[in-house]
mmCIF file of C-alpha atoms in Angstrom:
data_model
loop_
_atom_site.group_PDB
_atom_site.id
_atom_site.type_symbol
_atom_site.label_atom_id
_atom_site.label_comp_id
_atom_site.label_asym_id
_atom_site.label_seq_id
_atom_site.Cartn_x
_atom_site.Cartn_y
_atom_site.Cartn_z
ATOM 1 C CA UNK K 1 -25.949 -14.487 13.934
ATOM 2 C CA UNK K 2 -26.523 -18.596 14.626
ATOM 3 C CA UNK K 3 -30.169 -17.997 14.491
ATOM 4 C CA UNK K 4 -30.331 -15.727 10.960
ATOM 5 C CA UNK K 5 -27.928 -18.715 9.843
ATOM 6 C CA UNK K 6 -30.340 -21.161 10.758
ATOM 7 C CA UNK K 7 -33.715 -19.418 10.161
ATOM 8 C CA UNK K 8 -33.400 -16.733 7.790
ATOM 9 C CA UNK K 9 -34.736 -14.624 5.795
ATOM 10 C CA UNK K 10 -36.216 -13.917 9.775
ATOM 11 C CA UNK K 11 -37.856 -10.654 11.607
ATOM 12 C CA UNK K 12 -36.533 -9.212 13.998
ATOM 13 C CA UNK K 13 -39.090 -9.541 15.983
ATOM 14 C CA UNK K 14 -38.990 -13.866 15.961
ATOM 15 C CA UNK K 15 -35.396 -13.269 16.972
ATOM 16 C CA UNK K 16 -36.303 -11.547 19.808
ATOM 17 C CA UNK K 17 -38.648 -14.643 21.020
ATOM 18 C CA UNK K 18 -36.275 -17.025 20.556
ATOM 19 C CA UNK K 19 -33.863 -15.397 22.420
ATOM 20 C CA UNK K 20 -36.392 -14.031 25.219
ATOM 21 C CA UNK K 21 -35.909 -10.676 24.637
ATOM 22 C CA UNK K 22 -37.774 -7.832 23.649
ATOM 23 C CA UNK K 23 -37.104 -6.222 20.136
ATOM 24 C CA UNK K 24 -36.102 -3.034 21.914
ATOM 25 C CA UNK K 25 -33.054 -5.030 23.788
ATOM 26 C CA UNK K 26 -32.076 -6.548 20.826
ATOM 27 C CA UNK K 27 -32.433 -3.376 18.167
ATOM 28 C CA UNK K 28 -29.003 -1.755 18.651
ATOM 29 C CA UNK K 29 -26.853 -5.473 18.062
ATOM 30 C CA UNK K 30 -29.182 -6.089 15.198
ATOM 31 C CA UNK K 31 -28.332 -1.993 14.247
ATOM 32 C CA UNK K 32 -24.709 -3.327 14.463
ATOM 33 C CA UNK K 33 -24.534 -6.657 12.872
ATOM 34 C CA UNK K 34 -25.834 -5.036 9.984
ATOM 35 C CA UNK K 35 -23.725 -1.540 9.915
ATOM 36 C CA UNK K 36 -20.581 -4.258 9.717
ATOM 37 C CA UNK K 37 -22.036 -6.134 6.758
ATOM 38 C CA UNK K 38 -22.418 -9.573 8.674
ATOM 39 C CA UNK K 39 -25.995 -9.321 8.309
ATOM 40 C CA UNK K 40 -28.833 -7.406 5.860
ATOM 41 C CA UNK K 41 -32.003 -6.236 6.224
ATOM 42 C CA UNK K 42 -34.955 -6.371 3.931
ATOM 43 C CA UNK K 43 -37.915 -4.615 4.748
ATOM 44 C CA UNK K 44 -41.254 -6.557 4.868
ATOM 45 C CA UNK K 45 -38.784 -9.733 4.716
ATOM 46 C CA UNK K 46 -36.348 -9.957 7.161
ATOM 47 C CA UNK K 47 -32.029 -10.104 8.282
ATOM 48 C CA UNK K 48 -30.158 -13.017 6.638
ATOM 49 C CA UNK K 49 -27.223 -13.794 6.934
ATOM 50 C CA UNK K 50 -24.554 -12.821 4.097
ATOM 51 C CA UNK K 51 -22.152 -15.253 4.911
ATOM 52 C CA UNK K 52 -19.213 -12.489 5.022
ATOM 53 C CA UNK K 53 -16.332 -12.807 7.513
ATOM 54 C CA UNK K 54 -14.680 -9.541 8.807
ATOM 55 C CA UNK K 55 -11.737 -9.418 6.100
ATOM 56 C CA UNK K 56 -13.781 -10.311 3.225
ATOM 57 C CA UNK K 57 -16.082 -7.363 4.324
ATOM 58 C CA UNK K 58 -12.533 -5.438 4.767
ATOM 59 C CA UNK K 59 -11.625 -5.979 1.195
ATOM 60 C CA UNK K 60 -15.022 -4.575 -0.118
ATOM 61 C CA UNK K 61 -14.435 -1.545 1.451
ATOM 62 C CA UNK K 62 -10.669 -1.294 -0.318
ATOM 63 C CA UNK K 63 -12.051 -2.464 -3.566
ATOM 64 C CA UNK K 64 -15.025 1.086 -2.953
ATOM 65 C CA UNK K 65 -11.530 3.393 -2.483
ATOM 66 C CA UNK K 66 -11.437 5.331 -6.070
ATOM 67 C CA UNK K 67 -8.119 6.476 -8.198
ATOM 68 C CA UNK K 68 -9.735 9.816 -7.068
ATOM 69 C CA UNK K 69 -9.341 9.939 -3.737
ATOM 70 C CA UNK K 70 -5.786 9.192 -3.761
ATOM 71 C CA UNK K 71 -4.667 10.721 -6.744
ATOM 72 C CA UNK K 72 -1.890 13.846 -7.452
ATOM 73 C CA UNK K 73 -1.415 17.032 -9.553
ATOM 74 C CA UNK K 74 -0.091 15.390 -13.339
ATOM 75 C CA UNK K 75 3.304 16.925 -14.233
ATOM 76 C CA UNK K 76 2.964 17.168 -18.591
ATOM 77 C CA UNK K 77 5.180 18.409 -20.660
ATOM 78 C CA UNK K 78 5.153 18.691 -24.429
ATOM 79 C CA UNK K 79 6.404 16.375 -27.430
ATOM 80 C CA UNK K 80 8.914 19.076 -28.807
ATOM 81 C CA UNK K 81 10.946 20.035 -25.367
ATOM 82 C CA UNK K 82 14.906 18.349 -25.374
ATOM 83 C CA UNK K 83 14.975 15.559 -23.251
ATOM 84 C CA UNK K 84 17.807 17.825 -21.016
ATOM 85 C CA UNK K 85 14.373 20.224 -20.406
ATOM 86 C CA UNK K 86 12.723 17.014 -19.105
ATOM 87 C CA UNK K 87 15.306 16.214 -16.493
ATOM 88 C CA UNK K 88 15.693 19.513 -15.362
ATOM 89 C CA UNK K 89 11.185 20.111 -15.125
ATOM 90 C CA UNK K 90 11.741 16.278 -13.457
ATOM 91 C CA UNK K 91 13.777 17.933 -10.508
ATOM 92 C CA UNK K 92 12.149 21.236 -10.464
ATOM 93 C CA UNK K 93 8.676 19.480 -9.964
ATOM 94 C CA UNK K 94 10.215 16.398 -7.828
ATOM 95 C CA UNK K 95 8.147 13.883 -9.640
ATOM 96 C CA UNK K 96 9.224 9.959 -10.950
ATOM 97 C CA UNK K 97 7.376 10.489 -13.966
ATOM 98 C CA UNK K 98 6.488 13.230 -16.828
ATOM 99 C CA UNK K 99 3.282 12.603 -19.350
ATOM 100 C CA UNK K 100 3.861 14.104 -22.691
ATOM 101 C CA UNK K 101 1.182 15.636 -24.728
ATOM 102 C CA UNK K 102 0.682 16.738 -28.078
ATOM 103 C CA UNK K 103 0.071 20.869 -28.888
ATOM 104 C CA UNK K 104 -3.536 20.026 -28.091
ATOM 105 C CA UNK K 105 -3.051 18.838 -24.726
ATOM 106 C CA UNK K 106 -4.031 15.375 -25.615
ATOM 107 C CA UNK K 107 -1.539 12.360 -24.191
ATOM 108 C CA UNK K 108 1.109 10.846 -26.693
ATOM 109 C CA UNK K 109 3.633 9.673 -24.259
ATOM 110 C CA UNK K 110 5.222 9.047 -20.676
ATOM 111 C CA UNK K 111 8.815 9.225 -19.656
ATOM 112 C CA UNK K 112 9.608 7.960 -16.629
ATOM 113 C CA UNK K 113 13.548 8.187 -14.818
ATOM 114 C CA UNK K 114 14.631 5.338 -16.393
ATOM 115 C CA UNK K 115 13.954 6.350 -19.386
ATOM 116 C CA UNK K 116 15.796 9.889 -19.152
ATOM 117 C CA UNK K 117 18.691 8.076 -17.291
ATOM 118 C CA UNK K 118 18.730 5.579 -20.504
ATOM 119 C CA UNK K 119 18.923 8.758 -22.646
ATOM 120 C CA UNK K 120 21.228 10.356 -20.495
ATOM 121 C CA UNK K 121 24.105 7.693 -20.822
ATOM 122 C CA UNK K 122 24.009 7.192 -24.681
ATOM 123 C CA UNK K 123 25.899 9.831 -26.587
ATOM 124 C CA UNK K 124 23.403 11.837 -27.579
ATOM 125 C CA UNK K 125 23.219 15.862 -27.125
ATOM 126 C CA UNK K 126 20.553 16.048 -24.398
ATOM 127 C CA UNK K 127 19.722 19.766 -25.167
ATOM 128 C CA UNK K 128 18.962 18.695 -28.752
ATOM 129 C CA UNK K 129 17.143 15.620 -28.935
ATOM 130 C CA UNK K 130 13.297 15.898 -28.533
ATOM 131 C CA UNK K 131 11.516 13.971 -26.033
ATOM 132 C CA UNK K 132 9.259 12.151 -28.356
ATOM 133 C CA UNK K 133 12.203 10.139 -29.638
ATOM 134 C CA UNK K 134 12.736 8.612 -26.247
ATOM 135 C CA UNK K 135 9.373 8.410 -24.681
ATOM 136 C CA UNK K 136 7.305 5.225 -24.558
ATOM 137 C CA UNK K 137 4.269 6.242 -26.778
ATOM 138 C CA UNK K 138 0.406 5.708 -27.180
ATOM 139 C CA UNK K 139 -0.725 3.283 -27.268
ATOM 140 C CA UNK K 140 1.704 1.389 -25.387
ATOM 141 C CA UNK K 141 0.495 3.429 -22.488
ATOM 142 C CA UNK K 142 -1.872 2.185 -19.314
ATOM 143 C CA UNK K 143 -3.668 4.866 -18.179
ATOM 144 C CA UNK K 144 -7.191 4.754 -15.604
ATOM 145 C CA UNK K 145 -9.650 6.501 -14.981
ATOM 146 C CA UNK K 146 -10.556 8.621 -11.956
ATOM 147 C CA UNK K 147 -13.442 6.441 -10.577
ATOM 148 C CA UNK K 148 -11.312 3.325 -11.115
ATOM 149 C CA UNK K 149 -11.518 0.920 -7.966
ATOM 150 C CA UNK K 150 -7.609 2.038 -6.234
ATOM 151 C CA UNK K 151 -6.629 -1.615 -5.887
ATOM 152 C CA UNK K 152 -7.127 -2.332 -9.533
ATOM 153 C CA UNK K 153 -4.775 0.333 -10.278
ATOM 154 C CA UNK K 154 -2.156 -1.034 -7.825
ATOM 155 C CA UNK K 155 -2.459 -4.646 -9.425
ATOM 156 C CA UNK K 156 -2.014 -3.190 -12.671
ATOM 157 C CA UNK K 157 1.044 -1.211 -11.536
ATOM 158 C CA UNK K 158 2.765 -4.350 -9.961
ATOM 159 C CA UNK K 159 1.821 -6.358 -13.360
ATOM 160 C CA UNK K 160 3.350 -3.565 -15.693
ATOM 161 C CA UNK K 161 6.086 -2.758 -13.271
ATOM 162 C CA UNK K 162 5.704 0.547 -13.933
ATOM 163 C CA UNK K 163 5.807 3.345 -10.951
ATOM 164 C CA UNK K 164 3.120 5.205 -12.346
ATOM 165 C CA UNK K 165 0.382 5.816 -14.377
ATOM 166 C CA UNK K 166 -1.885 8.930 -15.975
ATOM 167 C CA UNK K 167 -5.204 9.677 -14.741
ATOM 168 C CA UNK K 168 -7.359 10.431 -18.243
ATOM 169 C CA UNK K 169 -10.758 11.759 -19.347
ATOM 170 C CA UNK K 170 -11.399 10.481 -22.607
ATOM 171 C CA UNK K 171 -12.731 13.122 -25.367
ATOM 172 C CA UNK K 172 -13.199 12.649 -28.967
ATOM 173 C CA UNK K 173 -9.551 13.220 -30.058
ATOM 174 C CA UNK K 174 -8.099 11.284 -27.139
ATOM 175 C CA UNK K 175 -7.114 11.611 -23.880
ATOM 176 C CA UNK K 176 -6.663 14.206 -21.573
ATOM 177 C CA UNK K 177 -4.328 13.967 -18.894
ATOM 178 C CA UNK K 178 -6.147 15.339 -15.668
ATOM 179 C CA UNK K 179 -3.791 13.127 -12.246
ATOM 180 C CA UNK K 180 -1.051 11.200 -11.869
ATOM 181 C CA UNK K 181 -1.414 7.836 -10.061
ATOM 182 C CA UNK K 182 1.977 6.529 -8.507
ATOM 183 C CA UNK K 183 3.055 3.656 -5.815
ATOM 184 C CA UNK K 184 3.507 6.832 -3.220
ATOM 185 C CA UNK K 185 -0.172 7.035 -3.577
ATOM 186 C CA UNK K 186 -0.808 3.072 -3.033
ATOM 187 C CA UNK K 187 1.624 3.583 -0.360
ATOM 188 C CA UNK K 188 -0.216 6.148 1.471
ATOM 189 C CA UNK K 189 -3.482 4.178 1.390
ATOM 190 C CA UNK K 190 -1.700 1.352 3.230
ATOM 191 C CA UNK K 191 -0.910 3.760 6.062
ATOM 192 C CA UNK K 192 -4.068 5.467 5.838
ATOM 193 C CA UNK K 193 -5.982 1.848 5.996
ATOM 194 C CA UNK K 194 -3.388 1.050 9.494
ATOM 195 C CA UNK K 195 -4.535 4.358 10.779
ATOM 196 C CA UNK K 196 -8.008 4.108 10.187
ATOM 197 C CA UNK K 197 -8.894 7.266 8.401
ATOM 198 C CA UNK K 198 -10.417 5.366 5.827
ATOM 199 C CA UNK K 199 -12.843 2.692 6.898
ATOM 200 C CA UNK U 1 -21.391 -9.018 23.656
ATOM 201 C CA UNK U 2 -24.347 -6.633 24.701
ATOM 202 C CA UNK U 3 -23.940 -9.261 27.870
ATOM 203 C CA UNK U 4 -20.346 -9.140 28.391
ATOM 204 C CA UNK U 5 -19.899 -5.053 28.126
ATOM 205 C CA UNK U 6 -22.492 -4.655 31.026
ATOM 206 C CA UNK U 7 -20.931 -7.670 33.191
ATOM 207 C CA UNK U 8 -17.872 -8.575 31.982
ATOM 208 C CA UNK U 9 -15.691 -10.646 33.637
ATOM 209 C CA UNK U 10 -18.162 -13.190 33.118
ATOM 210 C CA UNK U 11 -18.153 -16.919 32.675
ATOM 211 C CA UNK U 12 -19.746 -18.701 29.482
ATOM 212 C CA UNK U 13 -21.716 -20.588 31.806
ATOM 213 C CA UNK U 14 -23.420 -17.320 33.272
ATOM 214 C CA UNK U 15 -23.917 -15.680 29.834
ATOM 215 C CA UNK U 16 -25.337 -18.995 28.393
ATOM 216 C CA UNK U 17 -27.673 -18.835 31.607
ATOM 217 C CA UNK U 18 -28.813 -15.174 30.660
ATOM 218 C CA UNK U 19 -29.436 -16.574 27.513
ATOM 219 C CA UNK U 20 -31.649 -19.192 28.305
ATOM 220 C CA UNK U 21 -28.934 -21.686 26.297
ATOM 221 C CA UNK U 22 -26.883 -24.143 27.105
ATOM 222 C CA UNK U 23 -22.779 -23.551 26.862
ATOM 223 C CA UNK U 24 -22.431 -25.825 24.593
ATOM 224 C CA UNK U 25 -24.722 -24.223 22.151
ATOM 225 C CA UNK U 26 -22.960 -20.534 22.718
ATOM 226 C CA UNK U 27 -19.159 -22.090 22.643
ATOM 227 C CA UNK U 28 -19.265 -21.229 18.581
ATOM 228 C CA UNK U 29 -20.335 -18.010 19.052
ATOM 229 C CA UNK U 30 -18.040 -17.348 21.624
ATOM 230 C CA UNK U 31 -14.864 -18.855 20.228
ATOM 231 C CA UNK U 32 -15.480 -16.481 16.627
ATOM 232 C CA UNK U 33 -16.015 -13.154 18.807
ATOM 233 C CA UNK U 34 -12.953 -14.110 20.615
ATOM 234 C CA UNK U 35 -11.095 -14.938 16.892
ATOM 235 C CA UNK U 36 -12.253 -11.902 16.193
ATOM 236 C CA UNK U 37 -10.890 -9.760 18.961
ATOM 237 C CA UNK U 38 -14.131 -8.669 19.964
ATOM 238 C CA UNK U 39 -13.972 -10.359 23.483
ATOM 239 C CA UNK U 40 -11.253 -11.721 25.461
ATOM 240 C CA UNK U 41 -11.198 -15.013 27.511
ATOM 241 C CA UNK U 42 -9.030 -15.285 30.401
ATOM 242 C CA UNK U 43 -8.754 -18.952 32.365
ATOM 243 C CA UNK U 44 -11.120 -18.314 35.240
ATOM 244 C CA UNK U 45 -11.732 -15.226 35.250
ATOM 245 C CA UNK U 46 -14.118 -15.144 31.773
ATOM 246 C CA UNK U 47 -14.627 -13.103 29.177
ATOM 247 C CA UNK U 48 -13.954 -9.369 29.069
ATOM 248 C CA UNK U 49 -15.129 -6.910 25.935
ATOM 249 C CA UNK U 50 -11.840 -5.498 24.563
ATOM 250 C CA UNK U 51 -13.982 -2.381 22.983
ATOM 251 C CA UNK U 52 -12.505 -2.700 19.624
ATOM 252 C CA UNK U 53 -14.168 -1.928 16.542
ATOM 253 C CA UNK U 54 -14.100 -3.871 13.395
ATOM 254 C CA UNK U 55 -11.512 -1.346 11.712
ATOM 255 C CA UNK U 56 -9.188 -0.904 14.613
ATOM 256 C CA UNK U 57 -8.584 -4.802 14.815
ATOM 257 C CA UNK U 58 -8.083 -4.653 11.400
ATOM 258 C CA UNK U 59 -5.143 -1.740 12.032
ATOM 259 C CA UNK U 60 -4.393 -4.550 14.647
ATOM 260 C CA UNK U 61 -3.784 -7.197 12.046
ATOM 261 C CA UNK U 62 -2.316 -4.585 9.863
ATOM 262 C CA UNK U 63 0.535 -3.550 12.371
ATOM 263 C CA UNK U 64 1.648 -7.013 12.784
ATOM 264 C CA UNK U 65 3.087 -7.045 9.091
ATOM 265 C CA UNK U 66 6.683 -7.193 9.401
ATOM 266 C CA UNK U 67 9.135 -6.272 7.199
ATOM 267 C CA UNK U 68 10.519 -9.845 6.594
ATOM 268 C CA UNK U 69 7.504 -10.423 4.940
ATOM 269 C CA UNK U 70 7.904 -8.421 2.094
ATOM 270 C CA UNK U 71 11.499 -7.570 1.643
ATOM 271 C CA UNK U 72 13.060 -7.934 -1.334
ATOM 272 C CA UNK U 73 16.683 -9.002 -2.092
ATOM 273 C CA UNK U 74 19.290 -5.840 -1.931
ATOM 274 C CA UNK U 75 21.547 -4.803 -4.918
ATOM 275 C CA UNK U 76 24.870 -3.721 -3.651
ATOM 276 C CA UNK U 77 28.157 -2.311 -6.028
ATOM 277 C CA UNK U 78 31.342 -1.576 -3.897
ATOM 278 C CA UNK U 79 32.046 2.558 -3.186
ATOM 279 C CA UNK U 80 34.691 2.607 -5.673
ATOM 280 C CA UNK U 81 32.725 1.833 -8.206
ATOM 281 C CA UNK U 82 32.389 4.095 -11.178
ATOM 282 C CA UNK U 83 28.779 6.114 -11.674
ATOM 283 C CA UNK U 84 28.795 4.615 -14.749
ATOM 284 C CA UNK U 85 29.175 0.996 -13.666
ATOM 285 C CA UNK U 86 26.552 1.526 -10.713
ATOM 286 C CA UNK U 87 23.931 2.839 -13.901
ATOM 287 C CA UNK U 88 24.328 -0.383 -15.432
ATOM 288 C CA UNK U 89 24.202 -2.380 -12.786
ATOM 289 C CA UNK U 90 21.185 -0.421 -11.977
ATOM 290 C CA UNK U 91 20.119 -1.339 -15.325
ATOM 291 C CA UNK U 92 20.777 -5.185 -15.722
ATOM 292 C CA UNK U 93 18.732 -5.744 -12.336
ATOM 293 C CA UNK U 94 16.318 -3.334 -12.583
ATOM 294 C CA UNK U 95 15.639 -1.803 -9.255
ATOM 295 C CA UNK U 96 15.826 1.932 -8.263
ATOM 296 C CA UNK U 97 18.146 1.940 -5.720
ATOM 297 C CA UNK U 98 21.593 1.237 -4.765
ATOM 298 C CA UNK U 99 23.341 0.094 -1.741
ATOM 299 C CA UNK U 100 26.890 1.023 -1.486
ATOM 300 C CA UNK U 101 29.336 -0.750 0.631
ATOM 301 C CA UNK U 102 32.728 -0.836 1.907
ATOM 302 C CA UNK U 103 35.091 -3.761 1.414
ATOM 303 C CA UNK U 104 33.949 -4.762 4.644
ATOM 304 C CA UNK U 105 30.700 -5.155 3.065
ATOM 305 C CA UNK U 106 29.287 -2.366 5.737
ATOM 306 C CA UNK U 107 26.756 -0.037 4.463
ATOM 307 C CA UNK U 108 28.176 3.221 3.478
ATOM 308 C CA UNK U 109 25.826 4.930 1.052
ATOM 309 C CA UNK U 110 22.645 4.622 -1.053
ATOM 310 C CA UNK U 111 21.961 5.743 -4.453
ATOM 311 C CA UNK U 112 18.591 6.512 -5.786
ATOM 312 C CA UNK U 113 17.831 6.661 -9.460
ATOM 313 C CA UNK U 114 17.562 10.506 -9.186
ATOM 314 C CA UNK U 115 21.140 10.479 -7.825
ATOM 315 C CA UNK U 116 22.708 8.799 -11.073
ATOM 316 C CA UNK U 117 20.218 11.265 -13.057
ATOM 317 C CA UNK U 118 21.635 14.531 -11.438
ATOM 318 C CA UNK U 119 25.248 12.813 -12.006
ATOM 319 C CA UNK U 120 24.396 11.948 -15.115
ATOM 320 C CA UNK U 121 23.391 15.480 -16.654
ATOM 321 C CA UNK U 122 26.534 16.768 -14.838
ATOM 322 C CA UNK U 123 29.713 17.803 -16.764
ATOM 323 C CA UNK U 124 32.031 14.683 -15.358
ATOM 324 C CA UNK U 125 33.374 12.027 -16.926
ATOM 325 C CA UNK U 126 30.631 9.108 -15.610
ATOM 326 C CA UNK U 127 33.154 6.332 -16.206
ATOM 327 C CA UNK U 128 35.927 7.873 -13.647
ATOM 328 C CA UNK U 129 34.036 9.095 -11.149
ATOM 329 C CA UNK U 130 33.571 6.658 -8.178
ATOM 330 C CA UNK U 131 29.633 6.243 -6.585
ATOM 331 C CA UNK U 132 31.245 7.580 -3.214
ATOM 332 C CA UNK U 133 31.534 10.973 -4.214
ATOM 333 C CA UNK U 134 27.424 11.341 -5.461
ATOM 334 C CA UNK U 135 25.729 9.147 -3.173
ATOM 335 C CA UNK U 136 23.639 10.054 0.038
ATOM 336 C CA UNK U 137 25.947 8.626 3.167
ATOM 337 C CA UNK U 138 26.038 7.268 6.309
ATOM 338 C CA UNK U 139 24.567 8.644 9.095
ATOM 339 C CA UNK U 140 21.751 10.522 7.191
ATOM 340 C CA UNK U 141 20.682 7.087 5.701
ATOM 341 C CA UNK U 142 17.152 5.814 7.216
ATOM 342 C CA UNK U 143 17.728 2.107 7.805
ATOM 343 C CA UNK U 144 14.922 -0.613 8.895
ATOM 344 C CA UNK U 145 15.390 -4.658 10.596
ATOM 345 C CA UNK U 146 13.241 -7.491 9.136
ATOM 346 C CA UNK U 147 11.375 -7.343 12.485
ATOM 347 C CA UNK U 148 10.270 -3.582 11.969
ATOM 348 C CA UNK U 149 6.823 -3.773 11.521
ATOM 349 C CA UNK U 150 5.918 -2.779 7.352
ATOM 350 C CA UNK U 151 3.310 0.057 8.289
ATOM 351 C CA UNK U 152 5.828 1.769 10.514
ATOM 352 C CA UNK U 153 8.458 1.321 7.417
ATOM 353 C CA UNK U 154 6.181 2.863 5.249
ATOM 354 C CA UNK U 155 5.178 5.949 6.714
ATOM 355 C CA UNK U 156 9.069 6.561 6.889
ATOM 356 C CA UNK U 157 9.421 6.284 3.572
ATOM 357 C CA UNK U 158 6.518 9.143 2.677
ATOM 358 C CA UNK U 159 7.531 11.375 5.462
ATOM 359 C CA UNK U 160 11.411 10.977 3.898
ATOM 360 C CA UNK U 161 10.066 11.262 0.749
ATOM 361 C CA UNK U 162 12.571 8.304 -0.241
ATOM 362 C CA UNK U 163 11.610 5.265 -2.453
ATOM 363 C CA UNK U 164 13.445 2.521 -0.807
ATOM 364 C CA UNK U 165 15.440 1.339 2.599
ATOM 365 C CA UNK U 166 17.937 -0.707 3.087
ATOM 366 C CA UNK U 167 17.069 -3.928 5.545
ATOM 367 C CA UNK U 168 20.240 -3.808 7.839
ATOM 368 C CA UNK U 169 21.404 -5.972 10.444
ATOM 369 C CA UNK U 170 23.827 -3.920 13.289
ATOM 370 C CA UNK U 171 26.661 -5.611 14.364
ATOM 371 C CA UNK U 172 30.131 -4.203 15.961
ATOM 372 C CA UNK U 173 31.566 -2.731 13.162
ATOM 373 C CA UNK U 174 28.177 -1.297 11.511
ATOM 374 C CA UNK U 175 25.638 -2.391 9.301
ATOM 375 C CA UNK U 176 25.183 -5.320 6.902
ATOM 376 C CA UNK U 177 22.758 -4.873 4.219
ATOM 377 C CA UNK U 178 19.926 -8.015 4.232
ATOM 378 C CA UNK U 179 17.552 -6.625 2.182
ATOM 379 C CA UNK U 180 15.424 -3.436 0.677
ATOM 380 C CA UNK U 181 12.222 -2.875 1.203
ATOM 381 C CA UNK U 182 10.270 -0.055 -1.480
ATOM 382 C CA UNK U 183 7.398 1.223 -2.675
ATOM 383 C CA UNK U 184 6.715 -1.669 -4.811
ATOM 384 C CA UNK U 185 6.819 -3.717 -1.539
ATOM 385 C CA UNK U 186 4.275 -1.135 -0.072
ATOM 386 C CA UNK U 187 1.773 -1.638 -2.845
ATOM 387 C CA UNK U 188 2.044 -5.337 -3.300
ATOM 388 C CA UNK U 189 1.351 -5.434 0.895
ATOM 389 C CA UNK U 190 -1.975 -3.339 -0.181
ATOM 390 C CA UNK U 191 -3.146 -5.823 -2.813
ATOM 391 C CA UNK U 192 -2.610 -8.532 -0.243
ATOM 392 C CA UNK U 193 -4.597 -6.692 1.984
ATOM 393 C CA UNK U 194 -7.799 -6.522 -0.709
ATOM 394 C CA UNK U 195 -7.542 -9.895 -1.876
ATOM 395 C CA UNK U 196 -7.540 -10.999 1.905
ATOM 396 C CA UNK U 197 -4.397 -12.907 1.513
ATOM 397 C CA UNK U 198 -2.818 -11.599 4.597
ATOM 398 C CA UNK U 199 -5.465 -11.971 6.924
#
C-alpha cells in the first residue's frame, strides 16, 4: 500500500521489483487490497491508492443497503373506516402504523398510535368518526422510495421523529403505497451488520 | 501479512529482512495492520495473523457498543397512577413507553403505547383506573445494564417484539430504573455507524 501511495498510478508488475518478488507471489494481496476497496485497478494504467480507511469503506457499503431489502408488507386501510375499525385492524395486524388511501388505492394519509390514542381520549364516538378527520394527510407525509439508500431513510426517520414511513411508486394520480419502512427494520440492519450477513 | 500467516510468530526485524527493508521503513505498515486487527504484536514473541476479515472486525467494533452509549433518560409515573394520567404523561414527554414504579421507586411494570390503546378502547372509566391493573409486570419484563453491550440489546428487542427496555440497576430490594433504551436508540446507533462516527 506505501508503494501505490508513493508511486501510483503503478503496475503490478513494478511493484513486484521493488519488492523482489515475482508478480505471481504478489497477485493474491494485490487480489485483496483491491476486493477491500483500499486500492483500484485500471487496466493498461495501473493500482492507486484511494485513500479509504476500513470504516469509511464500511459506510459505503451501508450507504449501497436499499429501502428494499429491508422493507415489510404495508398495512392500508381506507379514508371512510371509523377510527374504532383502525385500532382494532392496528391489533389484528400488530403494526405501529396504518397508511390510508383513497377508493383508488392512492395514499392520502398515515395514522400512527399516537394518533389513534389522541383520538381515543377525546370524547368523540370512535365507531363514528372517520379516519380521515384524524389522520395526518398528504402532503404532510414523508414517504421513499424502494431503491432509496436505507440510511437515508433512518436519518430522515430520526429528523421527523416519526416511527415509520410508506414505501411508494409514484403514478400519474399519486402514490401508491407498495412497503412499510419502520425503526424495527433499521433495527434489524444493525444486528444484521454485527452478524455479518450483510457485508 | 502474506509473511506473517506462513511464519507467524515473527519479529519485525525478520519480516523487514524478507523484505529486503529496513524496520524502520515497515514500522507504519505494521503499526496500521495491527490498528486494524489484522495482526497482533506480542512483546517478544512478534506478530501473529489474527485471521480476521475486514467485516468481522467490524462486528468486533460493533459489539463493543454499550448500552450507556445510547440510552436515553426513562419516564416513570407511580403504579397508582390513573391510565388516564399515565396517557398524558405519555403525551407531554413524548416517548412510547412507560416505566411504572413502586413508592420505593423499584420497577414494577412497563406500559407500551399499545397498552394505553387497548385500555383506552375498553369500556372503563380511564380516569379511575390505576396503570397497575393494565400494565405488563414484573418478572416477565426484559430488563438491560448500561454495560450490556447495544447489539445484544437489540436483538432482544426484535426477538420480544417490544419497542423499548428499561436500563435497570439490581440492588437488594430490586431494580432501579436508569434509563430506556428503544428503537429510536437502535436506529440513531445505525446512522452513527454510516457516517463513521463510532468508529
Amino acid at each position: 500500500m506505501q508503494i501505490v501511495k508513493d508511486h501510483g498510478p503503478i503496475t503490478g508488475e513494478s511493484i513486484a521489483e521493488k519488492l523482489n518478488l515475482t508478480r505471481a507471489t504478489l497477485r493474491p494481496d494485490l487480489a485483496i487490497l483491491t476486493m477491500a476497496g483500499y486500492l483500484e485497478a485500471r487496466p493498461r494504467v495501473g493500482y492507486f491508492y484511494t485513500g479509504k480507511t476500513g470504516s469509511q469503506l464500511l459506510a459505503d457499503k451501508i450507504k449501497k443497503i436499499k429501502v428494499a431489502d429491508y422493507q415489510s408488507i404495508p398495512v392500508v386501510v381506507n379514508e371512510n373506516v371509523s377510527v374504532y375499525d383502525a385500532i382494532v385492524t392496528m391489533f389484528l395486524e400488530d403494526v405501529g402504523t396504518l397508511f390510508v388511501v383513497d377508493d383508488e388505492s392512492l395514499l392520502v394519509g398515515v395514522l400512527s398510535r399516537k394518533d389513534l390514542l389522541r383520538a381515543s381520549i377525546g370524547k368523540q364516538e370512535l365507531t363514528t368518526i372517520p379516519v380521515n378527520i384524524i389522520m395526518t394527510r398528504m402532503p404532510n407525509i414523508a414517504v421513499c422510495y424502494k431503491d432509496d439508500p436505507l440510511i437515508e431513510v433512518a436519518e430522515r426517520l430520526i429528523e421527523k421523529q416519526i416511527d415509520a414511513m410508506p414505501v411508494v411508486r409514484k403514478t400519474e394520480k399519486g402514490y401508491e403505497v407498495i412497503g412499510r419502512i419502520t425503526k424495527t427494520n433499521m433495527t434489524k440492519a444493525f444486528v444484521a451488520l454485527a452478524k455479518d450477513d450483510l457485508l
